[in-house]
GROMACS .gro file of C-alpha atoms in nm:
model
  240
    1MET     CA    1  -2.477   1.992  -0.175
    2LYS     CA    2  -2.454   1.922   0.195
    3ALA     CA    3  -2.137   1.746   0.302
    4ARG     CA    4  -2.175   1.394   0.438
    5PHE     CA    5  -1.859   1.272   0.604
    6LEU     CA    6  -1.694   0.933   0.607
    7ILE     CA    7  -1.632   0.788   0.947
    8PRO     CA    8  -1.269   0.689   1.004
    9ALA     CA    9  -1.191   0.345   1.150
   10PHE     CA   10  -0.918   0.438   1.397
   11ALA     CA   11  -0.895   0.095   1.556
   12ALA     CA   12  -0.822  -0.075   1.226
   13LEU     CA   13  -0.541   0.173   1.156
   14ALA     CA   14  -0.366   0.202   1.488
   15PHE     CA   15  -0.015   0.166   1.355
   16ALA     CA   16   0.300   0.343   1.461
   17VAL     CA   17   0.378   0.588   1.179
   18SER     CA   18   0.732   0.621   1.320
   19ALA     CA   19   0.810   0.261   1.215
   20ALA     CA   20   1.039   0.203   0.924
   21GLU     CA   21   0.805  -0.054   0.765
   22PRO     CA   22   0.567   0.060   0.488
   23VAL     CA   23   0.229   0.179   0.619
   24GLN     CA   24  -0.090   0.076   0.439
   25ILE     CA   25  -0.308   0.383   0.397
   26PHE     CA   26  -0.550   0.252   0.135
   27ASN     CA   27  -0.693  -0.100   0.130
   28GLY     CA   28  -0.799  -0.090  -0.236
   29LYS     CA   29  -1.164  -0.160  -0.153
   30ASP     CA   30  -1.317   0.125   0.045
   31LEU     CA   31  -1.234   0.447   0.231
   32THR     CA   32  -1.182   0.290   0.571
   33GLY     CA   33  -0.951   0.521   0.761
   34TRP     CA   34  -1.023   0.829   0.550
   35GLU     CA   35  -1.255   1.115   0.619
   36GLY     CA   36  -1.423   1.337   0.363
   37ASN     CA   37  -1.740   1.432   0.178
   38LYS     CA   38  -1.876   1.100   0.052
   39ASP     CA   39  -2.076   1.276  -0.216
   40LEU     CA   40  -1.742   1.370  -0.371
   41TRP     CA   41  -1.513   1.082  -0.279
   42SER     CA   42  -1.553   0.708  -0.356
   43VAL     CA   43  -1.357   0.399  -0.454
   44GLN     CA   44  -1.397   0.299  -0.822
   45GLU     CA   45  -1.221  -0.004  -0.965
   46GLY     CA   46  -0.965  -0.006  -0.686
   47THR     CA   47  -0.885   0.369  -0.705
   48ILE     CA   48  -0.965   0.653  -0.475
   49THR     CA   49  -1.177   0.884  -0.693
   50GLY     CA   50  -1.267   1.243  -0.631
   51ILE     CA   51  -1.500   1.460  -0.835
   52THR     CA   52  -1.608   1.822  -0.861
   53PRO     CA   53  -1.964   1.784  -0.992
   54PRO     CA   54  -2.100   2.036  -1.248
   55ASP     CA   55  -2.328   2.316  -1.128
   56PRO     CA   56  -2.674   2.255  -1.269
   57ALA     CA   57  -2.711   2.633  -1.325
   58ASP     CA   58  -2.389   2.645  -1.527
   59PRO     CA   59  -2.236   2.307  -1.625
   60THR     CA   60  -1.908   2.471  -1.716
   61LYS     CA   61  -1.853   2.540  -1.347
   62GLY     CA   62  -1.811   2.300  -1.057
   63ILE     CA   63  -2.062   2.302  -0.777
   64ILE     CA   64  -1.816   2.322  -0.489
   65LYS     CA   65  -1.718   2.666  -0.358
   66HIS     CA   66  -1.392   2.581  -0.177
   67ASN     CA   67  -1.112   2.336  -0.206
   68THR     CA   68  -1.176   2.025   0.000
   69PHE     CA   69  -0.988   1.713   0.099
   70LEU     CA   70  -1.007   1.346   0.175
   71VAL     CA   71  -0.803   1.322   0.499
   72TRP     CA   72  -0.614   1.014   0.611
   73LYS     CA   73  -0.697   0.959   0.976
   74GLY     CA   74  -0.464   0.672   1.053
   75GLY     CA   75  -0.182   0.891   1.186
   76THR     CA   76   0.037   1.182   1.095
   77VAL     CA   77   0.343   1.209   0.868
   78GLY     CA   78   0.673   1.378   0.947
   79ASP     CA   79   0.979   1.238   0.772
   80PHE     CA   80   0.868   0.999   0.500
   81GLU     CA   81   0.873   0.884   0.141
   82LEU     CA   82   0.543   0.845  -0.036
   83THR     CA   83   0.483   0.717  -0.387
   84PHE     CA   84   0.146   0.694  -0.554
   85LYS     CA   85  -0.009   0.701  -0.902
   86TYR     CA   86  -0.258   0.962  -1.012
   87ARG     CA   87  -0.479   1.039  -1.312
   88ILE     CA   88  -0.665   1.366  -1.358
   89GLU     CA   89  -0.930   1.491  -1.598
   90LYS     CA   90  -0.951   1.871  -1.601
   91GLY     CA   91  -0.883   2.093  -1.303
   92ASN     CA   92  -0.616   2.087  -1.034
   93SER     CA   93  -0.541   1.854  -0.746
   94GLY     CA   94  -0.256   1.744  -0.519
   95VAL     CA   95  -0.151   1.562  -0.209
   96GLN     CA   96  -0.122   1.756   0.119
   97TYR     CA   97   0.136   1.655   0.375
   98ARG     CA   98   0.246   1.773   0.721
   99SER     CA   99  -0.084   1.957   0.713
  100LYS     CA  100  -0.327   2.083   0.974
  101GLU     CA  101  -0.700   2.065   0.967
  102LEU     CA  102  -0.896   2.390   0.974
  103ALA     CA  103  -1.265   2.441   1.029
  104ALA     CA  104  -1.462   2.235   0.775
  105GLY     CA  105  -1.640   2.417   0.494
  106ALA     CA  106  -1.983   2.349   0.344
  107PHE     CA  107  -1.830   2.090   0.106
  108GLY     CA  108  -1.600   1.903   0.342
  109PRO     CA  109  -1.265   1.911   0.526
  110VAL     CA  110  -1.022   2.196   0.474
  111LEU     CA  111  -0.643   2.160   0.521
  112SER     CA  112  -0.347   2.395   0.536
  113GLY     CA  113   0.006   2.276   0.465
  114TYR     CA  114   0.257   2.158   0.204
  115GLN     CA  115   0.102   2.034  -0.119
  116ALA     CA  116   0.253   1.827  -0.396
  117ASP     CA  117   0.058   1.980  -0.683
  118PHE     CA  118  -0.056   1.836  -1.012
  119GLU     CA  119  -0.313   1.933  -1.272
  120ALA     CA  120  -0.460   1.869  -1.617
  121GLY     CA  121  -0.290   2.189  -1.736
  122LYS     CA  122   0.077   2.255  -1.796
  123LYS     CA  123   0.196   2.495  -1.526
  124TYR     CA  124   0.162   2.358  -1.172
  125SER     CA  125   0.234   1.981  -1.187
  126GLY     CA  126   0.526   1.905  -0.955
  127ILE     CA  127   0.543   2.234  -0.770
  128LEU     CA  128   0.548   2.282  -0.390
  129TYR     CA  129   0.253   2.493  -0.275
  130GLU     CA  130   0.155   2.574   0.077
  131GLU     CA  131  -0.225   2.585   0.088
  132LYS     CA  132  -0.365   2.864   0.307
  133GLY     CA  133  -0.007   2.951   0.402
  134ARG     CA  134   0.296   3.090   0.223
  135GLY     CA  135   0.183   3.009  -0.129
  136ILE     CA  136   0.415   2.877  -0.399
  137LEU     CA  137   0.751   2.774  -0.247
  138ALA     CA  138   0.903   2.628  -0.563
  139LEU     CA  139   0.792   2.618  -0.924
  140ARG     CA  140   0.857   2.311  -1.135
  141GLY     CA  141   1.229   2.268  -1.205
  142GLU     CA  142   1.334   2.493  -0.918
  143LYS     CA  143   1.566   2.443  -0.625
  144THR     CA  144   1.481   2.695  -0.354
  145VAL     CA  145   1.567   2.797   0.003
  146ILE     CA  146   1.290   2.946   0.209
  147LYS     CA  147   1.391   3.224   0.451
  148PRO     CA  148   1.197   3.405   0.721
  149ALA     CA  149   1.051   3.740   0.630
  150ALA     CA  150   1.322   4.006   0.610
  151ASP     CA  151   1.335   4.307   0.849
  152GLY     CA  152   1.034   4.204   1.049
  153GLY     CA  153   0.808   4.185   0.748
  154LYS     CA  154   0.533   3.925   0.694
  155LYS     CA  155   0.623   3.792   0.352
  156THR     CA  156   0.843   3.480   0.344
  157VAL     CA  157   1.153   3.510   0.119
  158VAL     CA  158   1.185   3.240  -0.146
  159GLU     CA  159   1.549   3.232  -0.269
  160LYS     CA  160   1.622   3.049  -0.593
  161ALA     CA  161   1.931   2.827  -0.537
  162GLY     CA  162   1.948   2.649  -0.872
  163THR     CA  163   1.751   2.404  -1.083
  164VAL     CA  164   1.670   2.034  -1.077
  165GLY     CA  165   1.559   2.011  -1.436
  166ASP     CA  166   1.394   2.181  -1.726
  167SER     CA  167   1.032   2.269  -1.653
  168GLU     CA  168   0.911   2.213  -2.013
  169ALA     CA  169   1.095   1.877  -2.042
  170ILE     CA  170   0.945   1.755  -1.713
  171GLN     CA  171   0.597   1.861  -1.830
  172ALA     CA  172   0.649   1.685  -2.158
  173SER     CA  173   0.705   1.354  -1.968
  174ILE     CA  174   0.371   1.380  -1.787
  175LYS     CA  175   0.090   1.183  -1.951
  176SER     CA  176  -0.231   1.372  -2.004
  177GLU     CA  177  -0.547   1.207  -1.859
  178ASP     CA  178  -0.340   0.890  -1.795
  179TRP     CA  179  -0.157   0.737  -1.499
  180ASN     CA  180   0.157   0.910  -1.373
  181GLU     CA  181   0.375   0.821  -1.076
  182TYR     CA  182   0.445   1.082  -0.808
  183LYS     CA  183   0.701   1.061  -0.529
  184ILE     CA  184   0.737   1.291  -0.228
  185VAL     CA  185   1.041   1.278  -0.002
  186ALA     CA  186   1.034   1.482   0.322
  187LYS     CA  187   1.327   1.468   0.566
  188GLY     CA  188   1.367   1.741   0.826
  189ASN     CA  189   1.338   2.079   0.651
  190HIS     CA  190   1.425   1.931   0.310
  191VAL     CA  191   1.147   1.823   0.066
  192GLN     CA  192   1.164   1.689  -0.285
  193HIS     CA  193   0.903   1.594  -0.550
  194PHE     CA  194   0.939   1.362  -0.843
  195ILE     CA  195   0.700   1.275  -1.132
  196ASN     CA  196   0.768   0.971  -1.348
  197GLY     CA  197   1.118   0.951  -1.207
  198GLN     CA  198   1.214   1.311  -1.281
  199GLN     CA  199   1.281   1.546  -0.991
  200THR     CA  200   1.051   1.848  -1.009
  201ILE     CA  201   1.147   2.057  -0.700
  202ASP     CA  202   1.404   2.067  -0.418
  203VAL     CA  203   1.320   2.289  -0.121
  204THR     CA  204   1.509   2.362   0.202
  205ASP     CA  205   1.270   2.538   0.439
  206GLU     CA  206   1.464   2.759   0.677
  207ASP     CA  207   1.158   2.956   0.785
  208ALA     CA  208   1.148   2.758   1.109
  209ALA     CA  209   0.853   2.943   1.262
  210ASN     CA  210   0.628   2.847   0.968
  211ALA     CA  211   0.781   2.532   0.823
  212PRO     CA  212   0.548   2.240   0.895
  213LYS     CA  213   0.734   1.942   1.051
  214GLU     CA  214   0.455   1.692   1.105
  215GLY     CA  215   0.091   1.673   1.026
  216LEU     CA  216  -0.192   1.521   0.825
  217LEU     CA  217  -0.195   1.362   0.481
  218GLY     CA  218  -0.482   1.450   0.244
  219LEU     CA  219  -0.599   1.435  -0.116
  220GLN     CA  220  -0.740   1.745  -0.283
  221ILE     CA  221  -1.032   1.827  -0.508
  222HIS     CA  222  -1.026   2.183  -0.633
  223GLN     CA  223  -1.299   2.434  -0.679
  224GLY     CA  224  -1.333   2.546  -1.038
  225PRO     CA  225  -1.444   2.350  -1.344
  226PRO     CA  226  -1.592   2.000  -1.313
  227MET     CA  227  -1.305   1.755  -1.266
  228LYS     CA  228  -1.219   1.400  -1.182
  229VAL     CA  229  -0.903   1.280  -1.005
  230GLN     CA  230  -0.798   0.924  -0.918
  231PHE     CA  231  -0.526   0.780  -0.687
  232LYS     CA  232  -0.388   0.428  -0.646
  233ASP     CA  233  -0.077   0.224  -0.552
  234PHE     CA  234   0.014   0.421  -0.243
  235ASN     CA  235   0.340   0.330  -0.070
  236LEU     CA  236   0.412   0.529   0.248
  237VAL     CA  237   0.746   0.461   0.417
  238PRO     CA  238   0.836   0.660   0.731
  239LEU     CA  239   1.201   0.767   0.744
  240LYS     CA  240   1.398   0.760   1.070
   0.00000   0.00000   0.00000
């Protein structure tokens, strides 16, 4: 599959993301203002829909060979609150924020940055993961503080500072292959995730040299088994 990219409409989305008013990032009709592989991303019944198609040689495997993203090109995000609804069938997905764009792969855009994870399984929904960066920064239910690598080393130190809830109880509240509501709150070096009203992580990122402060917003489809993910009801509110 050769990636065909959507063309962003910058003029139509020339808003000031620093404003305190909600910012429309999805018009509910098409992918104006977003960029990605249009063989993988579309709008279906008012939802942004991403798929990992099956490999004809082995239908149990997806055809894409790297994670790829639908990237919002209407601005960047720094301090903000974002709520959205998601539904996923198989596989893993998430929303990237404060991210940077790397060289595109054969299947579309590639991002590196914070990711609010969710999946069809039972382990990763709600966690904070840094794609192509420092890895898992908080598992579901954890409150953590991220410290620079100790003694000149290269590995970031993740200190557990408490809990925000019981991981199994949070997972039990997540509806399988149905709509769930996700909220991301990012203010300075403090980020929080919530699913269906329950806080899932609380992270203070004191690794100043590596902590992303502003960047792109993107939606993920994951390499692996064939999957389908849908997003709707976005509400992005910049925080001053």
